[in-house]
Coordinates of C-alpha atoms and ligand atoms in Angstrom, one line a residue:
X3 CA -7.6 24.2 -6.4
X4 CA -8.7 20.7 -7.6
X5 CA -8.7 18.2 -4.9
X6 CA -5.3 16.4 -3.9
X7 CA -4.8 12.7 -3.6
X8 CA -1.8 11.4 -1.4
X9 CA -1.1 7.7 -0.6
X10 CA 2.9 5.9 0.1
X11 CA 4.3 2.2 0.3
X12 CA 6.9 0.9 1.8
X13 CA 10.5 -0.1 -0.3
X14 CA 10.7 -3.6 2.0
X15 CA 9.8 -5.3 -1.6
X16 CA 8.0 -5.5 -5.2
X17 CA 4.6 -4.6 -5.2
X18 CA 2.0 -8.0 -5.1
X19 CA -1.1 -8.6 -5.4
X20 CA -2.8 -6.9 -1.9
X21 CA -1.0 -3.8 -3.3
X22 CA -2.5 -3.8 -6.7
X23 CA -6.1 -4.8 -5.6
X24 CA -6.4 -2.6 -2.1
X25 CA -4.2 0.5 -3.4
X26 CA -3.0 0.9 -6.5
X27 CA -5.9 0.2 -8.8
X28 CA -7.2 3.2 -7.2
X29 CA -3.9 5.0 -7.3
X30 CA -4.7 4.9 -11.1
X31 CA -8.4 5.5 -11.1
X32 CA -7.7 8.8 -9.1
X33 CA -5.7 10.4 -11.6
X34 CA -7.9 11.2 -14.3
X35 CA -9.5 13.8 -11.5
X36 CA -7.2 14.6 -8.8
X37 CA -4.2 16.3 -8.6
X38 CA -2.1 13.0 -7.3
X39 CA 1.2 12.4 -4.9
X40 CA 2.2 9.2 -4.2
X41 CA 5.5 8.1 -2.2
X42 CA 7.9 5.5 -1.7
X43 CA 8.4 6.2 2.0
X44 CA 11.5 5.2 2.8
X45 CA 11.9 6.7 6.4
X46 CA 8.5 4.2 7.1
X47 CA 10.9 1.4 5.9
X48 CA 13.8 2.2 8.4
X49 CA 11.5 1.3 11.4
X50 CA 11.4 -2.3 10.4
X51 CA 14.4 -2.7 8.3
X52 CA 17.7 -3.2 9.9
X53 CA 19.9 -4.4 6.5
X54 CA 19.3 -1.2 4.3
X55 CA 21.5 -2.4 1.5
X56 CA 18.4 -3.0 -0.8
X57 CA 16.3 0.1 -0.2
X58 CA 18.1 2.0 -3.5
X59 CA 17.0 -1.2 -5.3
X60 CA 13.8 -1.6 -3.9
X61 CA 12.6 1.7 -4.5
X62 CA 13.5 0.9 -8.3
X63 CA 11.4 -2.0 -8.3
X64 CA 8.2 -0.1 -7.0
X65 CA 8.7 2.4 -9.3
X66 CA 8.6 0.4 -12.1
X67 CA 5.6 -1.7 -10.7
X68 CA 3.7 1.8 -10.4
X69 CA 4.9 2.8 -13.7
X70 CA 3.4 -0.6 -15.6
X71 CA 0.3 -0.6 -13.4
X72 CA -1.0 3.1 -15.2
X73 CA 0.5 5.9 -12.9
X74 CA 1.4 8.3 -15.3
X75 CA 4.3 10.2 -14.3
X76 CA 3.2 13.4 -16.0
X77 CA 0.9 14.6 -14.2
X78 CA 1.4 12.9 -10.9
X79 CA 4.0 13.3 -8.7
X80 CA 6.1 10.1 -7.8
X81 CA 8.6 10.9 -5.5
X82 CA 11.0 9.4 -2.3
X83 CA 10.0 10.5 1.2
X84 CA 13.3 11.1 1.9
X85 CA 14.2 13.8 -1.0
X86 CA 11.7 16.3 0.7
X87 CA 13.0 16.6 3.9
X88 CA 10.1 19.1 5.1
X89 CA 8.3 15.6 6.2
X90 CA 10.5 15.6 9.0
X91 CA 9.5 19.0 10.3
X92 CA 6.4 18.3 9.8
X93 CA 6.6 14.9 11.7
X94 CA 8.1 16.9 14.8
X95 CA 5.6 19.3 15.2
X96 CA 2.5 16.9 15.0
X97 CA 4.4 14.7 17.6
X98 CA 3.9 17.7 20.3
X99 CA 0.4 17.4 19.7
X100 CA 0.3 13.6 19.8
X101 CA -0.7 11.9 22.8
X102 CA 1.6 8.3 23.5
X103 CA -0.9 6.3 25.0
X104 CA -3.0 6.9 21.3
X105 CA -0.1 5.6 19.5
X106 CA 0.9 2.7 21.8
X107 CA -3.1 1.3 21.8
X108 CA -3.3 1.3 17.8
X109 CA -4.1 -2.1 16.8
X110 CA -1.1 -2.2 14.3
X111 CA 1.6 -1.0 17.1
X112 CA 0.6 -3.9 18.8
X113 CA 0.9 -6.1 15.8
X114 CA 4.6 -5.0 15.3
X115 CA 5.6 -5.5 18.5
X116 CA 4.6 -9.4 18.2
X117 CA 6.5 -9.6 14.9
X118 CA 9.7 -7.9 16.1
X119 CA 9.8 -8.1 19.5
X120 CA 13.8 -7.1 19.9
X121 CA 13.3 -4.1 17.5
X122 CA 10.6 -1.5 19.3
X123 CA 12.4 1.7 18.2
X124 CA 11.1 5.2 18.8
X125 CA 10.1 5.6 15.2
X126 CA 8.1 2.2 15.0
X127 CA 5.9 4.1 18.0
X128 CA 5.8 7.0 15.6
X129 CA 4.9 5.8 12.4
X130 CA 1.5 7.1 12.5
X131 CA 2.6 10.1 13.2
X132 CA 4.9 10.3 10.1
X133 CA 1.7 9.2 8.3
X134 CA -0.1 12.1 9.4
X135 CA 2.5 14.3 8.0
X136 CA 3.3 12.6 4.8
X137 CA -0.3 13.0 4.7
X138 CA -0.9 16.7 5.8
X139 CA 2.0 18.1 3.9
X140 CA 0.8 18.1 0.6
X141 CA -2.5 19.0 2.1
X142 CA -4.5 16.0 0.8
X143 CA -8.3 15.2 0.6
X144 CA -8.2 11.7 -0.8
X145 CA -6.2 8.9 0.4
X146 CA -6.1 5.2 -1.3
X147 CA -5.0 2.5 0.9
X148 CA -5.7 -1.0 2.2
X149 CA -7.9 -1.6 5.1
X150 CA -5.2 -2.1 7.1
X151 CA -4.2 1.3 7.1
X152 CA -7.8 2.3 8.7
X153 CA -6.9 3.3 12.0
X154 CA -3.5 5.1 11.1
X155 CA -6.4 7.3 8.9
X156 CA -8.2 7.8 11.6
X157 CA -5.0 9.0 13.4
X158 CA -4.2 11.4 11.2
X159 CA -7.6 13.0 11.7
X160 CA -7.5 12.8 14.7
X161 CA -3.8 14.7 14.8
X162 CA -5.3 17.4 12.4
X163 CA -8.3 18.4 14.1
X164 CA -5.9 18.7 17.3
X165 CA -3.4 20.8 15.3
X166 CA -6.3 23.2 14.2
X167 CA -7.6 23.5 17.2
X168 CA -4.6 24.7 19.2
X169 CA -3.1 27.0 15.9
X170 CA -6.1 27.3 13.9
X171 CA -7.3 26.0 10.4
X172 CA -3.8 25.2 8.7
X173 CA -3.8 21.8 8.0
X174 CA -6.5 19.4 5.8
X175 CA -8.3 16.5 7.6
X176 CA -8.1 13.6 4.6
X177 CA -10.7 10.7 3.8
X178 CA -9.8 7.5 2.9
X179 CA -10.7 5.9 -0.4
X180 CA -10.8 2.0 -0.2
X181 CA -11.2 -0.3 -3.3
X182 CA -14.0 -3.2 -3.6
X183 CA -11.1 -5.3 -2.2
X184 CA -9.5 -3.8 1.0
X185 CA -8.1 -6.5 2.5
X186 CA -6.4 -9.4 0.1
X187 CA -5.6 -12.1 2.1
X188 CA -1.8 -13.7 1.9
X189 CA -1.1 -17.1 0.3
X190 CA -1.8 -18.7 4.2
X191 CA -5.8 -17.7 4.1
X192 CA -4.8 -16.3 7.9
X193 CA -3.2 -12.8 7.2
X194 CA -3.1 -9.9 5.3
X195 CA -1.1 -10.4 1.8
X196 CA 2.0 -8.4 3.3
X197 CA 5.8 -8.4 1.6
X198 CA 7.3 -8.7 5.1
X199 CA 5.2 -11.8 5.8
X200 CA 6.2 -13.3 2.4
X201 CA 2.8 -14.8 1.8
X202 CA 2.3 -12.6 -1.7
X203 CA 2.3 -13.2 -5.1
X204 CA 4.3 -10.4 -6.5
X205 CA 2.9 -8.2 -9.9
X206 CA 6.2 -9.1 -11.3
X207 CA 6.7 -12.6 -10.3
X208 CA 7.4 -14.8 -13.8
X209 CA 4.6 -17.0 -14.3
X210 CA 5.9 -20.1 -13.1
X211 CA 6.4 -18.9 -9.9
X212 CA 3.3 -17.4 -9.9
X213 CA 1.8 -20.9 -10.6
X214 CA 3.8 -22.3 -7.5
X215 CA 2.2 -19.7 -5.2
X216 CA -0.9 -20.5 -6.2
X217 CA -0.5 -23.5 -5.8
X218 CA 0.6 -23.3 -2.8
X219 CA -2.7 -21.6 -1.3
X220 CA -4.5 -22.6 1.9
X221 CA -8.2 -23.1 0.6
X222 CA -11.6 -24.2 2.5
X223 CA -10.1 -25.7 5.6
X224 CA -13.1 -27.9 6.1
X225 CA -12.7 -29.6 2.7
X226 CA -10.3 -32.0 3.6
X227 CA -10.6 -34.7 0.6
X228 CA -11.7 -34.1 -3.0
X229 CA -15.0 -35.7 -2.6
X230 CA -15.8 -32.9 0.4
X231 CA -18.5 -29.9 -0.9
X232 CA -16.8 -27.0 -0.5
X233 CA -17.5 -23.7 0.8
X234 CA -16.6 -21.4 -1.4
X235 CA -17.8 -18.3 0.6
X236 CA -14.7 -18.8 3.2
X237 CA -11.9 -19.5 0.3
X238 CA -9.3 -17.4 -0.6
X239 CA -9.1 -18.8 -4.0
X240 CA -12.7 -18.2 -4.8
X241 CA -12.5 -15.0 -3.6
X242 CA -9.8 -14.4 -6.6
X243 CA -11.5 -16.0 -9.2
X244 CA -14.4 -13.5 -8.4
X245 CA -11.6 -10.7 -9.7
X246 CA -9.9 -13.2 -12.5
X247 CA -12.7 -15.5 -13.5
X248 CA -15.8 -13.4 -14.2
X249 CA -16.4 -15.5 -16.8
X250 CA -16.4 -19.0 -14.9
X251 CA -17.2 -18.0 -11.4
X252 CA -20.9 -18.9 -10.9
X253 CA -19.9 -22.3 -12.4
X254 CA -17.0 -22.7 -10.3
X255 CA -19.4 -21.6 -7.3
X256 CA -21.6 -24.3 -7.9
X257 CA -19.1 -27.1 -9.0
X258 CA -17.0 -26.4 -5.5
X259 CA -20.3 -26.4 -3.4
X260 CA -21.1 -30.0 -5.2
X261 CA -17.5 -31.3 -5.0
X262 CA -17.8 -31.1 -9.5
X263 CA -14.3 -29.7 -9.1
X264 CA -11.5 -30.0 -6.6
X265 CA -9.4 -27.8 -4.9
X266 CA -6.2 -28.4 -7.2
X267 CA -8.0 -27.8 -10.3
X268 CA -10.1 -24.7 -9.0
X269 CA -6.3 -23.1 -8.4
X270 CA -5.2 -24.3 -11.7
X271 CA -7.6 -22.4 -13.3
X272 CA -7.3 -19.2 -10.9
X273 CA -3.2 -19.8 -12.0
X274 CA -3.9 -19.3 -15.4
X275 CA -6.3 -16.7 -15.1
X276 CA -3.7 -14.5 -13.2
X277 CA -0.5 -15.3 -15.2
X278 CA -3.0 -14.2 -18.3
X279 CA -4.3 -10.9 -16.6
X280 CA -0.4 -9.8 -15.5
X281 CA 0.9 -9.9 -18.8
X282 CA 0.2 -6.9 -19.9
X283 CA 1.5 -5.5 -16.9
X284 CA 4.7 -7.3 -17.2
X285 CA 5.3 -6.1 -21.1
X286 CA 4.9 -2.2 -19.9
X287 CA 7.2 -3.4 -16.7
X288 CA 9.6 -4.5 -19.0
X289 CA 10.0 -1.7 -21.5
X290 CA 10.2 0.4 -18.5
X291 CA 13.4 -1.8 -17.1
X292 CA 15.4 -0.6 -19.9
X293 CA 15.2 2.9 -19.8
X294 CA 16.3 2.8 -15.7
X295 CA 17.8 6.8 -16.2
X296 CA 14.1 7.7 -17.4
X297 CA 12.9 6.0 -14.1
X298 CA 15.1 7.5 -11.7
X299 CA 14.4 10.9 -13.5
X300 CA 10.7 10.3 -12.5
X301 CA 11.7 10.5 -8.9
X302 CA 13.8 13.3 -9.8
X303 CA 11.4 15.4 -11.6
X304 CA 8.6 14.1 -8.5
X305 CA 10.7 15.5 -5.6
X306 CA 11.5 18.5 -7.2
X307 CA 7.2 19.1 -7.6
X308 CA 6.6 18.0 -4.1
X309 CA 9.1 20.2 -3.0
X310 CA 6.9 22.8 -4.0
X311 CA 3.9 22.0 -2.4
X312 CA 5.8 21.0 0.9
X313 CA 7.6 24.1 1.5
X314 CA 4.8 26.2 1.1
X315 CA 2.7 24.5 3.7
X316 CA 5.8 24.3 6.4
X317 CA 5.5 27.8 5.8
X318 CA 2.2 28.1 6.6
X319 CA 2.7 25.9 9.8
X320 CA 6.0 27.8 10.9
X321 CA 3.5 30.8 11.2
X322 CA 0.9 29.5 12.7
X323 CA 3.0 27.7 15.3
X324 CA 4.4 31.2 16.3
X325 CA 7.8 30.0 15.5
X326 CA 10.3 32.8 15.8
Ligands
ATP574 P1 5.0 -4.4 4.7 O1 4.8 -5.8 5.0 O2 6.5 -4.1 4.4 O3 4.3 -3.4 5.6 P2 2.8 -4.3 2.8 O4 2.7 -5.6 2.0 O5 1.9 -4.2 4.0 O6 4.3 -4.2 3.2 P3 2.7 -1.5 2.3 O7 3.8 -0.9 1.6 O8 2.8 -1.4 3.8 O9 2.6 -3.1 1.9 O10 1.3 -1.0 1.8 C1 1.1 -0.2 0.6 C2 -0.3 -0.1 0.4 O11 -0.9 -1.3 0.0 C3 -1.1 0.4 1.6 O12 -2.1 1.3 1.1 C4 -1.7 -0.8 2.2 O13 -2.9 -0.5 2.9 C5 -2.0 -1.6 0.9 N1 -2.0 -3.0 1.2 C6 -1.0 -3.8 1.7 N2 -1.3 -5.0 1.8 C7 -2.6 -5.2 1.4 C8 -3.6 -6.2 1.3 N3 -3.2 -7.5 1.7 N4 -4.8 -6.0 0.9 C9 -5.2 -4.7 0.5 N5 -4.4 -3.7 0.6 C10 -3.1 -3.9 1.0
MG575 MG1 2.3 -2.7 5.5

């Protein structure tokens, strides 16, 4: 059996560029030798969602970002989280193996409960576990994500080697495959590019708004007027034009380090650089838009495949559980 690649985001927005650079780029690579899965995980959204009415659209909107950035739907399965219901059964076995005090000390727990202090729900404490069986459903080897999603990894093995040890060797521990990028950093220079921060440039964005945005980006804080050297090695905006400006970087280096060029014009540049590189993104987006039947039968055609694969391996853990 060739090796299987699973990975899932979140339908709280489009996708943007901390996406693109941590995950999906790899989502892409992986295909040519992996058998590949990847999600929109709805249930994941519900624990920090509280107006649903643009989950249906949302899901649309990742699906065509996926679609336009290279995942080809034939041979990999795109699918909703909540069309293979397995997941759940899954999620509530793994939680009897689960210690609380490991999900309440993970770094990104803590996180949450800053940002939505009035909203700690049960499944917001369970996430990772839901991760783990997303994860161990489909049996995966390989999973592409941001850096952020480190420690829920390590969760998940963590959850599998316990699994295995109490009902023997059922389910597979998974490695994760980060890009050259791992961590994009949002619009502020401070945090992670995320959509529920709304520091992100989306993939989809039309150029003049990507332009604001950039625009818009916090650069060397210690470079307060133009005729300041710079530091490129601590600016956000240099570390993009080391992705969109291979061709200008080492000058750009050198002309920020001697104050040559100044903040605005080093993002003008970047600006450009971007809206050039998405375009061809944006065309396949497009033509995609206006076929939204072939795009829903994609996740159609997806669940129906992961179906498959799911209720075989809920078998498998019915009967190693002892279930009668
Ligand atoms: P939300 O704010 O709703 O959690 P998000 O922007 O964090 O959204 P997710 O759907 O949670 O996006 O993540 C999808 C994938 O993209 C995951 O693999 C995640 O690790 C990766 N990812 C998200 N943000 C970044 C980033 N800034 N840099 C690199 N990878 C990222
Ligand atoms: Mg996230």
């Amino acid at each position: 059996m060739s090796k299987r690649v699973f990975s899932g985001a979140r339908p709280t927005g489009r996708q943007h560029l901390g996406n693109y650079l941590g995950a999906i780029k790899n989502y892409v690579a992986l295909q040519t030798e992996y058998q590949c899965i990847y999600s929109i995980v709805d249930y994941h959204a519900l624990t920090t969602l509280r107006d649903t009415s643009e989950l249906r659209h949302n899901t649309y909107e990742m699906v065509l970002d996926w679609l336009a950035a290279g995942i080809d739907p034939k041979g990999t399965i795109v699918y909703v989280q909540s069309h293979v219901p397995q997941v759940t059964e899954l999620h509530l076995l793994l939680s009897m193996v689960t210690p609380l005090g490991k999900l309440t000390r993970l770094p990104t727990f803590k996180e949450k409960i800053q940002q939505q202090p009035d909203n700690v729900n049960y499944g917001l404490v369970g996430y990772p576990v839901l991760m783990a069986a997303d994860i161990t459903l489909y049996k995966a080897d390989l999973i592409p994500v941001g850096a952020d999603q480190l420690p829920h990894l390590e969760f998940t093995r963590e959850i599998v080697r316990t699994f295995n040890h109490h009902f023997g060797d059922v389910l597979v521990e998974p490695q994760a495959r980060l890009t050259e990028i791992p961590r994009v950093m949002g619009l502020d220079g401070v945090n992670k590019m995320s959509k529920s921060l709304n520091n992100h440039i989306e993939l989809a964005a039309p150029p003049d708004a990507i332009r604001k945005q950039v625009m818009s980006m916090v650069t060397d804080p210690a470079r307060k007027y133009r005729r300041d050297p710079g530091h490129p090695e601590v600016c956000n905006v240099f570390a993009m034009h080391k992705i969109y400006s291979p061709d200008d970087v080492e000058r750009i280096e050198g002309e920020c380090r001697n104050a040559g060029i100044g903040c605005v014009q080093c993002k003008q540049l970047y600006a450009e650089h971007l809206v050039a590189a998405l375009a061809p993104f944006q065309e396949r987006r497009a033509a995609w838009a206006k076929e939204p039947d072939a795009v829903w039968d994609v996740l159609a055609d997806g669940a129906r495949r992961a179906t498959e694969i799911a209720a075989q391996t809920i078998a498998e853990v019915r009967e190693a559980v002892q279930l009668p």
